[in-house]
mmCIF file of C-alpha atoms in Angstrom:
data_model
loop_
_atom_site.group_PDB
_atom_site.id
_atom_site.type_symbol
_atom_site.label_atom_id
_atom_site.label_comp_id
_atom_site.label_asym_id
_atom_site.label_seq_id
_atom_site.Cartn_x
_atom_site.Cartn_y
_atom_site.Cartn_z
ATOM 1 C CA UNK A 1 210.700 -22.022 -7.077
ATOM 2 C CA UNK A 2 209.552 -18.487 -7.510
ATOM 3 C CA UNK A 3 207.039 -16.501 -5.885
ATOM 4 C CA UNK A 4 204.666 -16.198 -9.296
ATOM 5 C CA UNK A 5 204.936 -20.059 -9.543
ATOM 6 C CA UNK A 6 203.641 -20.265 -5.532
ATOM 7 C CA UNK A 7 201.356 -17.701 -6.108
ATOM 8 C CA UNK A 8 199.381 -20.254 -9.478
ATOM 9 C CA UNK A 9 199.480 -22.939 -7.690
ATOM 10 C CA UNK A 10 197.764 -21.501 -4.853
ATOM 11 C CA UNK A 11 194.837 -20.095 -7.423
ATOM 12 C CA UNK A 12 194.895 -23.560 -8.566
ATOM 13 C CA UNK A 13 194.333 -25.068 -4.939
ATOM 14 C CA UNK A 14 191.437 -22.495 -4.775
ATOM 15 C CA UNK A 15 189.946 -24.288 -8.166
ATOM 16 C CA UNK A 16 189.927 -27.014 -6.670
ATOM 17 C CA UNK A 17 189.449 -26.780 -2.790
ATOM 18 C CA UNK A 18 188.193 -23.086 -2.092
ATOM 19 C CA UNK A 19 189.804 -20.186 -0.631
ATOM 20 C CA UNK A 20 188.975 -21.317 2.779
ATOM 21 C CA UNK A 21 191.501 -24.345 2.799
ATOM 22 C CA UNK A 22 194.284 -22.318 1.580
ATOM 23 C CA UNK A 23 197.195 -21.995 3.233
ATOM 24 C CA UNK A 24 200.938 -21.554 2.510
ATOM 25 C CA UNK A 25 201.479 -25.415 4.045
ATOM 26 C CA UNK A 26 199.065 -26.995 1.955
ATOM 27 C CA UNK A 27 200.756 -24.085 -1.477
ATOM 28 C CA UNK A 28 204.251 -25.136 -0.356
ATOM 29 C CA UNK A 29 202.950 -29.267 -0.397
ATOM 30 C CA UNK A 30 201.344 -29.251 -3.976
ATOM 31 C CA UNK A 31 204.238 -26.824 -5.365
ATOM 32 C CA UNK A 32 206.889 -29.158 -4.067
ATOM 33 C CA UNK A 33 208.737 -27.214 -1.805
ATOM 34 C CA UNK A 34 209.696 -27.013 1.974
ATOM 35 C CA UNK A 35 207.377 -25.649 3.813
ATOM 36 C CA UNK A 36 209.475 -22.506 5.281
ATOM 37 C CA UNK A 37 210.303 -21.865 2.102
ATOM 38 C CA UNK A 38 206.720 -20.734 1.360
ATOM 39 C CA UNK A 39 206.286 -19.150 4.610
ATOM 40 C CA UNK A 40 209.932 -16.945 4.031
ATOM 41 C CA UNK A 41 208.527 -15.779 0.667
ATOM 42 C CA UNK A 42 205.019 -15.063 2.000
ATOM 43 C CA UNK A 43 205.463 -14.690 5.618
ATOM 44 C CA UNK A 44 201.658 -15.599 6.513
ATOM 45 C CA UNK A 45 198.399 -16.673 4.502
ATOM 46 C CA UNK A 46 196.742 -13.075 4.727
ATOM 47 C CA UNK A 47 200.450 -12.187 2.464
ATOM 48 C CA UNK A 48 199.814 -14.982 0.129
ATOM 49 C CA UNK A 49 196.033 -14.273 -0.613
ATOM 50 C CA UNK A 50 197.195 -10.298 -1.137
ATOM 51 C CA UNK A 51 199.800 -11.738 -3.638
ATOM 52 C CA UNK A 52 197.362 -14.144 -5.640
ATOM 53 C CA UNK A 53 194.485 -10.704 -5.594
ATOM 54 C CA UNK A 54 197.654 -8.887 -7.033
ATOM 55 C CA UNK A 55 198.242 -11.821 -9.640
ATOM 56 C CA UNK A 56 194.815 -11.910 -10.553
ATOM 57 C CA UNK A 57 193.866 -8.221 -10.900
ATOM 58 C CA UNK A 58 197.127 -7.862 -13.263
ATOM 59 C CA UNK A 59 195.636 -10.555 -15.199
ATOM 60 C CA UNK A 60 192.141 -9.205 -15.360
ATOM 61 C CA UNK A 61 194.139 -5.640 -16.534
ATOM 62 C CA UNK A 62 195.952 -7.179 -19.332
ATOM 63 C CA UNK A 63 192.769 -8.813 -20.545
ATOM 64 C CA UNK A 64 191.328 -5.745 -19.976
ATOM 65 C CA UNK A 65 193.979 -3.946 -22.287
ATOM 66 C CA UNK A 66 193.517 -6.882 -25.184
ATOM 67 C CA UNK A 67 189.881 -6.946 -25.522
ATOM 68 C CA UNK A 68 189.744 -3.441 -26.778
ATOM 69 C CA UNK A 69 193.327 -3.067 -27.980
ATOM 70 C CA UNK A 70 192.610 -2.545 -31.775
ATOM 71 C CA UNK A 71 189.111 -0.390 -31.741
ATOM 72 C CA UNK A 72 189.055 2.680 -32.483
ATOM 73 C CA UNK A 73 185.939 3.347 -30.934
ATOM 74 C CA UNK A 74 185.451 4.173 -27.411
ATOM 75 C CA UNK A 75 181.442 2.796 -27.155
ATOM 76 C CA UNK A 76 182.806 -0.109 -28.806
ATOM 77 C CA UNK A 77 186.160 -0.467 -26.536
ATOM 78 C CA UNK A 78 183.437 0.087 -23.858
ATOM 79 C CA UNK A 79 181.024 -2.687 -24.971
ATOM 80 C CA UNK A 80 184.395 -5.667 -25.647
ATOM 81 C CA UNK A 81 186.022 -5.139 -22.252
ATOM 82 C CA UNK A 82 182.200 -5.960 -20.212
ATOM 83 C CA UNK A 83 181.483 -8.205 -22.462
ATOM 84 C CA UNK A 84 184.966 -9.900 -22.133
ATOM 85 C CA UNK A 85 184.786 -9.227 -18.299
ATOM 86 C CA UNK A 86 181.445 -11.178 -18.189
ATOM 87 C CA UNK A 87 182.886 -14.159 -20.187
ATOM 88 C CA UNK A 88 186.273 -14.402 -18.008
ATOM 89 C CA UNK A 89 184.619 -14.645 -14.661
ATOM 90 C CA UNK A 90 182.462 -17.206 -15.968
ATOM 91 C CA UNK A 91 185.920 -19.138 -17.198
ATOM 92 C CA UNK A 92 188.315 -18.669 -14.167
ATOM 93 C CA UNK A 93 187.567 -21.811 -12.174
ATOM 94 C CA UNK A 94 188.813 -20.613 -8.697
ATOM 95 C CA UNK A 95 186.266 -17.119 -8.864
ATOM 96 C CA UNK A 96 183.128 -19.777 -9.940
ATOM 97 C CA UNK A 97 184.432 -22.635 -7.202
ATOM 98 C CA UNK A 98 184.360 -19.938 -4.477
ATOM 99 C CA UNK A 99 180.842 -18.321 -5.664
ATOM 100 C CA UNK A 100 179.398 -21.815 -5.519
ATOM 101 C CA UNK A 101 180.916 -22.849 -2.346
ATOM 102 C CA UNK A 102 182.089 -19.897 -0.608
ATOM 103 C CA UNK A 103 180.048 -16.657 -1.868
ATOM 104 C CA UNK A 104 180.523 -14.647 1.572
ATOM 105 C CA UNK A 105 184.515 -14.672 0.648
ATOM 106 C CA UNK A 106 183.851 -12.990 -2.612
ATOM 107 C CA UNK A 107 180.765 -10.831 -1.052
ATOM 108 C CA UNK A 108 183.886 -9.606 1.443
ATOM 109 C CA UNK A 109 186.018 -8.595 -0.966
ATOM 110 C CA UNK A 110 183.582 -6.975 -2.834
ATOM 111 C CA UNK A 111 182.377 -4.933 0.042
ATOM 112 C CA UNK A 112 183.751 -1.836 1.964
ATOM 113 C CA UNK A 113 183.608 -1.305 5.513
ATOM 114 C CA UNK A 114 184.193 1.659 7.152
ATOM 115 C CA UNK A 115 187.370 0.968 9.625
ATOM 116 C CA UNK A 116 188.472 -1.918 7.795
ATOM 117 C CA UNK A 117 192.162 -0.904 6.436
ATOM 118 C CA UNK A 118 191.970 -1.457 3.196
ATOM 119 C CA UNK A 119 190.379 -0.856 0.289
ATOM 120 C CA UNK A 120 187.391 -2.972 -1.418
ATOM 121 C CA UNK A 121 188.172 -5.279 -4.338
ATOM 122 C CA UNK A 122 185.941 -2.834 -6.814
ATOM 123 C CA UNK A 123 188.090 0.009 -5.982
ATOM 124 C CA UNK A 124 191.167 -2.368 -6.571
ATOM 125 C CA UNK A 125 189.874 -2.850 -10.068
ATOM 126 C CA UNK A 126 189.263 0.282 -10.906
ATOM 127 C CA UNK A 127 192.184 1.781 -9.294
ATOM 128 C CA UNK A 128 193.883 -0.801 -12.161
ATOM 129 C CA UNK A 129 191.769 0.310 -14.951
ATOM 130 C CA UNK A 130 192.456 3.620 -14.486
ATOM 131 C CA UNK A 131 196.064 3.438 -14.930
ATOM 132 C CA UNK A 132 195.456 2.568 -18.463
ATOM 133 C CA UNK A 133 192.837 5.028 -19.380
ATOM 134 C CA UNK A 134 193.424 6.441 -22.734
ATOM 135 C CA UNK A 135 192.768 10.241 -23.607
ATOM 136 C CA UNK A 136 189.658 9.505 -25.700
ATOM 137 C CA UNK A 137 188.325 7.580 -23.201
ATOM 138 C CA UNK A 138 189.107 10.224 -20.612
ATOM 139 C CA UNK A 139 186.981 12.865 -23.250
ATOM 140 C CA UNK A 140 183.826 10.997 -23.279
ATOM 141 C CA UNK A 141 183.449 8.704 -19.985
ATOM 142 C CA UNK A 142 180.892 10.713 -17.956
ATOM 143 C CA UNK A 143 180.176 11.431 -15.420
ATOM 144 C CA UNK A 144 183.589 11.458 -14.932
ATOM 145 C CA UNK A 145 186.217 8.668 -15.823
ATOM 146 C CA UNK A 146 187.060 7.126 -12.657
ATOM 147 C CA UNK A 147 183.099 7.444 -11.466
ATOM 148 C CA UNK A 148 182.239 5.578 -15.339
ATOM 149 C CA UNK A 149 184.790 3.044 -14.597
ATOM 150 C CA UNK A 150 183.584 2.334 -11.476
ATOM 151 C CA UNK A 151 179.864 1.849 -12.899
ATOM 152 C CA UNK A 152 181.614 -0.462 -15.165
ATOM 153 C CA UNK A 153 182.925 -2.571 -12.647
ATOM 154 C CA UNK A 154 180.001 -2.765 -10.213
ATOM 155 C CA UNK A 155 177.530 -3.851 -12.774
ATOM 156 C CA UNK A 156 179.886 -6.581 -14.040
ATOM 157 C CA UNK A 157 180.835 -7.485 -10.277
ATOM 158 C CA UNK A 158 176.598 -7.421 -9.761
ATOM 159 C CA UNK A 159 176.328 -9.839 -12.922
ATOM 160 C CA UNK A 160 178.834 -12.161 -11.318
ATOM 161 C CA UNK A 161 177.050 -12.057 -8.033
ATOM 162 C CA UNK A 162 173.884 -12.636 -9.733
ATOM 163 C CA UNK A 163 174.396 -14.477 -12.691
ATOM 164 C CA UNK A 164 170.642 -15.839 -14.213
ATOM 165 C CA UNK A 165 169.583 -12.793 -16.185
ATOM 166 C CA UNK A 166 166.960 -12.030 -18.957
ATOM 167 C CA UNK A 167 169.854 -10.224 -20.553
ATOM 168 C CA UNK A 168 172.706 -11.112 -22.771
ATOM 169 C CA UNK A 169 176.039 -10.063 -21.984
ATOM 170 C CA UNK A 170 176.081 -7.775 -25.314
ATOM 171 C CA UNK A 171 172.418 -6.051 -23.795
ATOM 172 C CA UNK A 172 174.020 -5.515 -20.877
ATOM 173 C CA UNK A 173 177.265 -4.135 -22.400
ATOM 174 C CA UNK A 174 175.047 -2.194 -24.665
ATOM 175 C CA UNK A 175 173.109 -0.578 -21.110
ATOM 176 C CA UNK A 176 176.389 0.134 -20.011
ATOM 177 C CA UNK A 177 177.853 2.152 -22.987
ATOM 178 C CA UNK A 178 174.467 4.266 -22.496
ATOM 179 C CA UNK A 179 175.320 5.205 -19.203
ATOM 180 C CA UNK A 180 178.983 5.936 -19.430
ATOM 181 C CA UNK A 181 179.645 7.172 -22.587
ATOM 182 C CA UNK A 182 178.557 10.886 -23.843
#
């Protein structure tokens, strides 16, 4: 069994179960394997939680990249990829069973404390996103691209934390492209 395969079954264990009960015995049980088997590709939960953030962010990028893939428009490339962003963390199962159940382990990742190590699951994101900022979008992203992206991020991230609004996704994907775009 390969790491990737370890590393879905684990987000599937957090569908069902929540990311407090994970661990690598309970990852190496539902994917069939020995148990130091898991814990010789991982080495320890904290690796194996890193690896399924890693498995999820690249998923969230290639989405990312698709949404927007054909328009030629940057406003509209803009508007897709928040209102696609919106609409995926509604869908993945493990993000909505741990906002129901566990919202302090999201509210964690989310936030940035000063001597923690690392950095914040925001700046994760839009570390990703950046890497695939095109040169239009580079032109016209203000105040500056990586400060626009990270607008982007935190007022999906704050519709996710806060999900009831008198807004639509496309409203708020419209106030978005108002603020970022010039």
């Amino acid at each position: 069994m390969d790491r990737d395969r370890m590393v879905e079954v684990g987000v599937a264990l957090v569908s069902r179960f929540g990311a407090k009960a994970l661990s690598l015995t309970s990852v190496a049980r539902h994917a069939g394997v020995a148990r130091a088997t898991a814990y010789r590709m991982f080495g320890g939960r904290e690796a194996l939680v890193s690896a399924i953030v890693s498995h999820e962010r690249e998923r969230l990028r290639v989405e990312l990249t698709g949404w927007a893939a054909d328009e030629p428009d940057v406003a509209e490339r803009v508007r897709k990829r928040v209102i696609g962003s919106l609409g995926y963390i509604r869908d993945h199962q493990a993000l909505q069973y741990v906002l129901r159940n566990e919202p302090e382990e999201v509210v964690r990742s989310l936030v940035t404390v000063e001597g923690a190590g690392g950095p914040s699951l925001i700046d994760l994101i839009v570390d990703s996103a950046m890497e695939d900022i095109t040169d239009d979008e580079t032109a016209v992203i203000h105040p500056n691209p990586r400060a626009g992206i990270e607008y982007m991020v935190r007022t999906v991230y704050s519709c996710m934390l806060v999900p009831s609004s008198s807004m639509s996704d496309e409203e708020i994907a419209d106030m978005v492209v108002r603020a970022v775009i010039r």
